[in-house]
PDB file of C-alpha atoms in Angstrom:
ATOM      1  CA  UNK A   1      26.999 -43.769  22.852  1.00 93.00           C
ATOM      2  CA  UNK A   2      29.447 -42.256  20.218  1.00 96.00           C
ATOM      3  CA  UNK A   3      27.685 -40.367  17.511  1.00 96.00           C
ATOM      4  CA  UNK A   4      28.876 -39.252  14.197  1.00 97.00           C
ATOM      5  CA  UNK A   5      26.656 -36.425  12.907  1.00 96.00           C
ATOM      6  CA  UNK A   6      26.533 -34.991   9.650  1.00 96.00           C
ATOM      7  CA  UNK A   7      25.104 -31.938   8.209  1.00 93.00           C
ATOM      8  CA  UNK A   8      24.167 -32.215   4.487  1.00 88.00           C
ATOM      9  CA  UNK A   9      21.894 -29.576   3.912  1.00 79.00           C
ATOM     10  CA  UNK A  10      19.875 -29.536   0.562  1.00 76.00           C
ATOM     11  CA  UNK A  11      21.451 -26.490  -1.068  1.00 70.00           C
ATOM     12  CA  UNK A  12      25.125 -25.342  -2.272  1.00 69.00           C
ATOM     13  CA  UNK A  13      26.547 -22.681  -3.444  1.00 64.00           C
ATOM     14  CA  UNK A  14      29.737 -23.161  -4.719  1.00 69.00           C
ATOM     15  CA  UNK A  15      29.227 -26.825  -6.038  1.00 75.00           C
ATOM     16  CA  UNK A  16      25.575 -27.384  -6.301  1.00 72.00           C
ATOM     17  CA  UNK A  17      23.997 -30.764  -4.860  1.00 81.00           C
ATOM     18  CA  UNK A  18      27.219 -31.309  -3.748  1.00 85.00           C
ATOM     19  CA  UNK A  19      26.064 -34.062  -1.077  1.00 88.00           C
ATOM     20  CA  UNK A  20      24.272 -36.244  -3.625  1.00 89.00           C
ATOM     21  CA  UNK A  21      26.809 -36.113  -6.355  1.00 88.00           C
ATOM     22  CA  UNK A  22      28.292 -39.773  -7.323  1.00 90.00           C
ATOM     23  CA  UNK A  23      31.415 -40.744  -5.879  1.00 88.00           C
ATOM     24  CA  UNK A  24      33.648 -43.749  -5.989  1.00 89.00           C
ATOM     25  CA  UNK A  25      30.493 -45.945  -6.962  1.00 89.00           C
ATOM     26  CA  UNK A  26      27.791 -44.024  -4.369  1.00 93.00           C
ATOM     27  CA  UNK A  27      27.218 -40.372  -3.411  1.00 92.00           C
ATOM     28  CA  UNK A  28      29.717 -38.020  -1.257  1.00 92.00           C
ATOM     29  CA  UNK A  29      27.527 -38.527   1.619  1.00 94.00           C
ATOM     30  CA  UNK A  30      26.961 -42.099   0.904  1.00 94.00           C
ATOM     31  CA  UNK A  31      31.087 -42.805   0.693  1.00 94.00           C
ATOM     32  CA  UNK A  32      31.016 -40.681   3.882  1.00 95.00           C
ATOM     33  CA  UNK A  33      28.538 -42.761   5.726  1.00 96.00           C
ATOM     34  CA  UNK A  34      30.482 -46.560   4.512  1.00 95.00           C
ATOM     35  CA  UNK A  35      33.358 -45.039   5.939  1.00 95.00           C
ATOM     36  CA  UNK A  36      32.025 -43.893   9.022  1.00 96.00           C
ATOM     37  CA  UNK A  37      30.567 -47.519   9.124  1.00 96.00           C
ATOM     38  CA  UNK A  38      33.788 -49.438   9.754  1.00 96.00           C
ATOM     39  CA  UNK A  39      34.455 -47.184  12.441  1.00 97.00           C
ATOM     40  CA  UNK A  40      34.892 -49.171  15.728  1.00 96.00           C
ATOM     41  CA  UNK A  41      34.055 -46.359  18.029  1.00 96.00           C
ATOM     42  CA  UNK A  42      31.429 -44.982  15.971  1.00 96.00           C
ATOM     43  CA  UNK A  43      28.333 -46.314  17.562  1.00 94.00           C
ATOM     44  CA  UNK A  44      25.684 -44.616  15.116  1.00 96.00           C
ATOM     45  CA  UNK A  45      25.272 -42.848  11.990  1.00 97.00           C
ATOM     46  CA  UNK A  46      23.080 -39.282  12.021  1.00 96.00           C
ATOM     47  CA  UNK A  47      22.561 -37.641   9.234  1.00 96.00           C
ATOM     48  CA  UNK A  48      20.850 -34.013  10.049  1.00 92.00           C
ATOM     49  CA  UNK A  49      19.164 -32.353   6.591  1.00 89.00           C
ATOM     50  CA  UNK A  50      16.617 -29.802   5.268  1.00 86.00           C
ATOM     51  CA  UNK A  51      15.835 -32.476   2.225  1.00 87.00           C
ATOM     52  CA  UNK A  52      13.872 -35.549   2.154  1.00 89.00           C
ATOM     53  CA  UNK A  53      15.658 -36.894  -0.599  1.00 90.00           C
ATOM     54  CA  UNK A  54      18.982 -36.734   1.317  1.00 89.00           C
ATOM     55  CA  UNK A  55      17.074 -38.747   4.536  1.00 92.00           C
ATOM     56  CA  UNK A  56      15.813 -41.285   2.214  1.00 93.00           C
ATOM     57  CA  UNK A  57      19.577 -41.827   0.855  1.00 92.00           C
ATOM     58  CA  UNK A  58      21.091 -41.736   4.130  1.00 93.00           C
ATOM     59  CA  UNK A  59      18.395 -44.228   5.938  1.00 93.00           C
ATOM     60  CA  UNK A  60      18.449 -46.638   3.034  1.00 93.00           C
ATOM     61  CA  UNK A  61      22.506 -46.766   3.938  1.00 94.00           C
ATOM     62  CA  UNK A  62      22.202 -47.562   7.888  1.00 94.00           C
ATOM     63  CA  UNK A  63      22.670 -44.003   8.853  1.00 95.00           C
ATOM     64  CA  UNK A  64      19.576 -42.281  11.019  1.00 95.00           C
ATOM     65  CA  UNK A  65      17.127 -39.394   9.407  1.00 95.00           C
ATOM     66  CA  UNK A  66      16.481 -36.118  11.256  1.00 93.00           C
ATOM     67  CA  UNK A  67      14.774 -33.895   9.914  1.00 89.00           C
ATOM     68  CA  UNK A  68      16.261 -30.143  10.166  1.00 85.00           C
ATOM     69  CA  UNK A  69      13.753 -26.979   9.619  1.00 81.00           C
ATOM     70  CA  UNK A  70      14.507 -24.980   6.439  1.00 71.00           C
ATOM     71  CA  UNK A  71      15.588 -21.798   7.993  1.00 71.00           C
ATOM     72  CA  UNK A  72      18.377 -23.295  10.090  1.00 66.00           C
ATOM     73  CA  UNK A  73      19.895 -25.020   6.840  1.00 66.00           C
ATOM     74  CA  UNK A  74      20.585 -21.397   5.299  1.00 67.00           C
ATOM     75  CA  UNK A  75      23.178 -19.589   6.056  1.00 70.00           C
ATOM     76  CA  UNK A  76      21.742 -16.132   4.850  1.00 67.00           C
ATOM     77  CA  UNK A  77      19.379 -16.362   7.659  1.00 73.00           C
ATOM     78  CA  UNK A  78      20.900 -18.798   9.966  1.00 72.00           C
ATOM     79  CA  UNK A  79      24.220 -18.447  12.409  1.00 83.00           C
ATOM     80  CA  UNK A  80      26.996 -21.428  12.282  1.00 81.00           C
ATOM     81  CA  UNK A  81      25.824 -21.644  16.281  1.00 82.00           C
ATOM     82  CA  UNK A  82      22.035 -21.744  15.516  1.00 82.00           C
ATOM     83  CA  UNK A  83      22.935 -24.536  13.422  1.00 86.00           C
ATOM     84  CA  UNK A  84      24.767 -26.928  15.524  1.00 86.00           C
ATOM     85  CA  UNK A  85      22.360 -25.764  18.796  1.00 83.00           C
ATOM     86  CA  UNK A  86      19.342 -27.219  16.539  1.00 85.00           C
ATOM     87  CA  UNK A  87      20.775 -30.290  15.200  1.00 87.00           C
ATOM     88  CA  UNK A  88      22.637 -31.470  18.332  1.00 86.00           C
ATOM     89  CA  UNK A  89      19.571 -30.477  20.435  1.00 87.00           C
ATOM     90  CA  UNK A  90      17.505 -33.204  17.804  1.00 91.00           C
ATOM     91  CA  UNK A  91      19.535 -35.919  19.017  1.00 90.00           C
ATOM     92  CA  UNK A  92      20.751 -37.988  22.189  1.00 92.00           C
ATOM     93  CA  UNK A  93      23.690 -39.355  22.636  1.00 94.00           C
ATOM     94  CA  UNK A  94      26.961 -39.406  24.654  1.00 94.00           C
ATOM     95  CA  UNK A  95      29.648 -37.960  22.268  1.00 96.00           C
ATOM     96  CA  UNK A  96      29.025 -36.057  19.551  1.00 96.00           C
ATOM     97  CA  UNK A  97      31.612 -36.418  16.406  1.00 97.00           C
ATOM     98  CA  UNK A  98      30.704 -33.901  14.265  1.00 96.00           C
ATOM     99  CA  UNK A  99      32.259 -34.586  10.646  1.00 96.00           C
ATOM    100  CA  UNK A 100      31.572 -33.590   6.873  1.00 94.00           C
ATOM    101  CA  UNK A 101      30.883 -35.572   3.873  1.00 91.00           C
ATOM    102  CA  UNK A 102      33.146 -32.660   1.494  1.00 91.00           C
ATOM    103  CA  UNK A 103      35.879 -34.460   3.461  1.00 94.00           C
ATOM    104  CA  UNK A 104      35.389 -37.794   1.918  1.00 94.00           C
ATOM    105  CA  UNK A 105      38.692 -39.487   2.703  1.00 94.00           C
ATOM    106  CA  UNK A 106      39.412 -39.077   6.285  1.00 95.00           C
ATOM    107  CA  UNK A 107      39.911 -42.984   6.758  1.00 95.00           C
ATOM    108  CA  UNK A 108      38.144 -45.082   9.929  1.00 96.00           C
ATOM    109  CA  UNK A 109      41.342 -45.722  11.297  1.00 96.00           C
ATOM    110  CA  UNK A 110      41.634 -41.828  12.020  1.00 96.00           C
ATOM    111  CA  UNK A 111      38.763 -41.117  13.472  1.00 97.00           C
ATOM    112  CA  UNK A 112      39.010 -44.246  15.577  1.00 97.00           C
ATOM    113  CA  UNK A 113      42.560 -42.633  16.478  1.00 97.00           C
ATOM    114  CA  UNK A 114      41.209 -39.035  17.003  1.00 97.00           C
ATOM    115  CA  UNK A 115      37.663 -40.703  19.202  1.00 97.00           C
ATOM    116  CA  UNK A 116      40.091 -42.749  21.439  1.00 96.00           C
ATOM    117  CA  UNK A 117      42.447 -39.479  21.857  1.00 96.00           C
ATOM    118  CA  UNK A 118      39.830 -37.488  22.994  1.00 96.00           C
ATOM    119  CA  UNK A 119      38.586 -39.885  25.355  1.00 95.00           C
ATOM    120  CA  UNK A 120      41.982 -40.827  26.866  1.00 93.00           C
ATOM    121  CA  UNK A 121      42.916 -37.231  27.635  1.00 88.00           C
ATOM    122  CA  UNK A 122      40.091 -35.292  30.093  1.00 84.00           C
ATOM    123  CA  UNK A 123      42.864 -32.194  30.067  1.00 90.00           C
ATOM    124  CA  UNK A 124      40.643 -30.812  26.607  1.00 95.00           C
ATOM    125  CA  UNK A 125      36.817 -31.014  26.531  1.00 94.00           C
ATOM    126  CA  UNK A 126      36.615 -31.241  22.900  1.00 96.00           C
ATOM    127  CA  UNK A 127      39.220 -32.088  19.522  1.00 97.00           C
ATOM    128  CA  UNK A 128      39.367 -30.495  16.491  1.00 97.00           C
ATOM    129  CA  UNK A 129      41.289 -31.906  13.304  1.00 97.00           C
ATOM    130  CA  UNK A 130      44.194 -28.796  11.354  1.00 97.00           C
ATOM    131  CA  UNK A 131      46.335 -29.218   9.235  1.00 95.00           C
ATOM    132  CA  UNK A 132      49.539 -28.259   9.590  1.00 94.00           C
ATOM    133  CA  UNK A 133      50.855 -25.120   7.713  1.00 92.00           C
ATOM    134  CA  UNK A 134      54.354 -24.080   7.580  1.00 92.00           C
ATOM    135  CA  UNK A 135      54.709 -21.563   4.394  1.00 93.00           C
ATOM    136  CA  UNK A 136      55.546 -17.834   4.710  1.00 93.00           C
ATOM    137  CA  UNK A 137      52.425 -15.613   5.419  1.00 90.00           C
ATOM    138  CA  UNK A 138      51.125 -12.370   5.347  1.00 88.00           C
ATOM    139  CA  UNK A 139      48.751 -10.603   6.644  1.00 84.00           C
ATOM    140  CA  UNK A 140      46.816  -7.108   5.630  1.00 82.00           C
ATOM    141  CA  UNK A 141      47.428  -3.964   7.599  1.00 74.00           C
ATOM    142  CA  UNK A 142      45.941  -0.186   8.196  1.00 72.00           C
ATOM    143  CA  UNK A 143      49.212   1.093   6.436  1.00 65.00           C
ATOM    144  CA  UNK A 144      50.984  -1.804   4.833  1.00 68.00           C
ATOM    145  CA  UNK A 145      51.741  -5.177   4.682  1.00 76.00           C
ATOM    146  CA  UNK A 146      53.171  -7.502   7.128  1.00 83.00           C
ATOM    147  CA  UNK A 147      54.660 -10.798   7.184  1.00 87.00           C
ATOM    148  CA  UNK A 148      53.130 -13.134   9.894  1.00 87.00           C
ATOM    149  CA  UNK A 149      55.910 -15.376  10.969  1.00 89.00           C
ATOM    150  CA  UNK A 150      59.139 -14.588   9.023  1.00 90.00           C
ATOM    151  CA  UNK A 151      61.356 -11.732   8.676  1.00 89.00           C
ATOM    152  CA  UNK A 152      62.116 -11.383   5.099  1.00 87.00           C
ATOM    153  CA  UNK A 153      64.674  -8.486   5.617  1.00 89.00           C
ATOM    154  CA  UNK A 154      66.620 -10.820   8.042  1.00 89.00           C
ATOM    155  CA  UNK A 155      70.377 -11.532   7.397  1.00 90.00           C
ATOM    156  CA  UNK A 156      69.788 -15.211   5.639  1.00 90.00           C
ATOM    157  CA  UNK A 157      66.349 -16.532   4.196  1.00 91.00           C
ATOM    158  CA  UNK A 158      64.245 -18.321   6.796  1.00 91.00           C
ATOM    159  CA  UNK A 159      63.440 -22.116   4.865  1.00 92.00           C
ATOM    160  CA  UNK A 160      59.888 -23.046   5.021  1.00 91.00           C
ATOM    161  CA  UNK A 161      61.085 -25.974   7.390  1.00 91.00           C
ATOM    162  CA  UNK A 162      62.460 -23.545  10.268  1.00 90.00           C
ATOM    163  CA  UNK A 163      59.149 -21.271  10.289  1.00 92.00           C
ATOM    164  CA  UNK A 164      56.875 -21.759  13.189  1.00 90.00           C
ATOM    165  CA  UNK A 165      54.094 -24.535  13.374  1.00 92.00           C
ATOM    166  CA  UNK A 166      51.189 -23.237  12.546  1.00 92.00           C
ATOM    167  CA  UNK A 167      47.670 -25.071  12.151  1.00 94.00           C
ATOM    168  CA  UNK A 168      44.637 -24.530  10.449  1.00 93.00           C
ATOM    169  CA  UNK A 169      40.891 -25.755  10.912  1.00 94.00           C
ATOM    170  CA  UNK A 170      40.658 -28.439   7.820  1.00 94.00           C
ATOM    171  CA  UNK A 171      36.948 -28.881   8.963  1.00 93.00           C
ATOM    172  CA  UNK A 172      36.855 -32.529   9.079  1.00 95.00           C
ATOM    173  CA  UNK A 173      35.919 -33.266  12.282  1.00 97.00           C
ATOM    174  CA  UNK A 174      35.203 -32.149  15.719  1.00 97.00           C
ATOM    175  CA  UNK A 175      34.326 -34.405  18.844  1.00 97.00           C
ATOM    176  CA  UNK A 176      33.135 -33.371  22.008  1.00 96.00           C
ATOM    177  CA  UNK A 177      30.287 -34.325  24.539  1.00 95.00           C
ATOM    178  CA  UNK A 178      26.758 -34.129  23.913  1.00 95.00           C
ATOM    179  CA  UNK A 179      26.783 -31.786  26.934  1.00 93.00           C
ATOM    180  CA  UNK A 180      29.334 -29.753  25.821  1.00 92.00           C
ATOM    181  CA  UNK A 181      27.855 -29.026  22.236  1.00 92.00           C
ATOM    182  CA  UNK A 182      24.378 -28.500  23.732  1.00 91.00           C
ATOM    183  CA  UNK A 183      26.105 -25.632  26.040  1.00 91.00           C
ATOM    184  CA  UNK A 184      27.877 -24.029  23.428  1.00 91.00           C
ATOM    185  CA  UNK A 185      26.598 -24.137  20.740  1.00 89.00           C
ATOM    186  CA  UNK A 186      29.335 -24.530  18.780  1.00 92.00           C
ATOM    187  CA  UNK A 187      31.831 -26.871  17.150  1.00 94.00           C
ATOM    188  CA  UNK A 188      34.229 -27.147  20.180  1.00 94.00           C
ATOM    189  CA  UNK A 189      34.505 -25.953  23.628  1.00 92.00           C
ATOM    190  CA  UNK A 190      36.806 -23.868  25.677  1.00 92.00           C
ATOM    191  CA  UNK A 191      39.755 -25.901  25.640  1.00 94.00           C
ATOM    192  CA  UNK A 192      39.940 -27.515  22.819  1.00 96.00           C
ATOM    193  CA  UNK A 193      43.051 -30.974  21.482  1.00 96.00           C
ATOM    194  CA  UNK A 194      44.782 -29.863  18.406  1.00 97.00           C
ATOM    195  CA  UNK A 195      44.477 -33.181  16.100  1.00 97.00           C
ATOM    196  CA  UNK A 196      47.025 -33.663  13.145  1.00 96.00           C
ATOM    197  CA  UNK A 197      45.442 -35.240  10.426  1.00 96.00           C
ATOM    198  CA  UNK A 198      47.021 -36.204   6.825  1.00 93.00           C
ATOM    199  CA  UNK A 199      46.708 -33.651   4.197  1.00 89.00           C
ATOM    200  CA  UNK A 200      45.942 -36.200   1.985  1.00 89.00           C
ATOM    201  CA  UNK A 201      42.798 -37.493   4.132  1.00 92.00           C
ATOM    202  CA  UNK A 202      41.234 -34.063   4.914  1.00 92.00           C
ATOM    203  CA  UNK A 203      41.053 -32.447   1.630  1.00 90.00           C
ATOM    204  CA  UNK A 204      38.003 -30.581   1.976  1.00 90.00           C
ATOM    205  CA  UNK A 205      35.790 -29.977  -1.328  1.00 89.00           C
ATOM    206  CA  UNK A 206      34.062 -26.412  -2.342  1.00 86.00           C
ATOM    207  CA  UNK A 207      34.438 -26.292  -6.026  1.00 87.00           C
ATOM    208  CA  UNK A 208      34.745 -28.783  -8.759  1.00 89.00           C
ATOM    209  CA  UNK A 209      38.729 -28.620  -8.934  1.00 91.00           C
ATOM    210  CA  UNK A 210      38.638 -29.482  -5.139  1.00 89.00           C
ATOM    211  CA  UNK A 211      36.033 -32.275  -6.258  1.00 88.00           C
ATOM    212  CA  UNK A 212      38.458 -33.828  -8.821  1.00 90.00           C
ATOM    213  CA  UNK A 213      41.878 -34.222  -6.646  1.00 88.00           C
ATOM    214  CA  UNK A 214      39.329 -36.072  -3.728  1.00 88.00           C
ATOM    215  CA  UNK A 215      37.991 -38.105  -6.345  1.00 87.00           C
ATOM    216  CA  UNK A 216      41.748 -38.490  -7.558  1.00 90.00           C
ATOM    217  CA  UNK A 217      42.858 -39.521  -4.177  1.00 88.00           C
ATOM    218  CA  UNK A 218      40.506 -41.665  -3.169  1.00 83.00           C
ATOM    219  CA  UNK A 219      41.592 -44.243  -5.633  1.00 80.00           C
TER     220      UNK A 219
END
């Protein structure tokens, strides 16, 4: 069994009731879970959350209810690992595709692409989804400021092209085994598969500006 799981705890900061606000004729999590519904590898829908309104939303829409204890839904109190260990430890399954509603238009046909590549390649025991980033960075240091992968006193101008290829987490979506997750606690294991994803599908939503170019996009 292939799982997609999805935390949508009650409470949020940044953009409050951020789960439950309508989007493209439903709610985040609602557009999240239709997606995740023409998924052909995606054999069930769990949605993990501290609020009974949330369960009620997500059940009425196909997905499965479970119920997650208060204190493991805030992050004052509660570890990123303590998190995941509960939720995945409420569940049974095979494959565990851990994925967010705030990124609302990751299409089927990508996670399809990203469940079949982690299955086809036993090398990695678990996939996470980046970005790709290729701009000129710098990073703090005890005494100054460094650049991070360019010389900027070099002879000639290193174009944004030429730079190395670095990735970031976009927080999408990360797949590994049941096993796996239950072991570590965590997002992804030891050795984890790199997975490209479009910058246009991952856009990942903390305030209202992020809110408006997803909603933009997904029309």
């Amino acid at each position: 069994m292939i799982s997609a799981v999805i935390p949508a705890k009650k409470t949020s900061v940044r953009l409050p009731n951020k789960n439950m606000r309508p989007f493209k004729g439903t709610t985040l999590l609602g557009y999240k879970i239709k997606k995740l519904q023409e998924c052909e590898e995606v054999g069930e829908i769990i949605v993990g959350s501290d609020c009974d309104e949330i369960l009620a939303h997500a059940e009425q829409l196909g997905a499965i209810p479970v119920k997650r204890p208060d204190e493991v839904c805030d992050e004052e109190v509660c570890s990123a690992n303590k998190m995941i260990g509960d939720l995945c430890g409420r569940i049974k399954t095979d494959v565990v595709v851990w994925t967010h509603c705030t990124n609302p238009n990751i299409s089927p046909s990508t996670y399809d692409h990203a469940i079949e590549t982690f299955l086809n390649n036993r090398n990695y025991d678990s996939l996470i989804s980046v970005d790709l980033v290729q701009e000129h960075l710098w990073k703090d240091g005890k005494d100054m400021r460094h650049p991070l992968n360019y010389n900027p006193w070099a002879k000639e101008h290193t174009l944004a092209k030429d730079l190395p290829r670095l990735y970031k987490q976009n927080g999408a979506f990360f797949i590994q085994s049941h096993e796996n997750a239950l072991k570590n606690s965590y997002f992804f294991g030891d050795n984890p598969q790199l997975f490209l994803t479009d910058s246009n599908e991952s856009t990942d939503i903390n305030t209202q500006i992020d809110f408006k170019i997803a909603e933009f996009l997904a029309k």
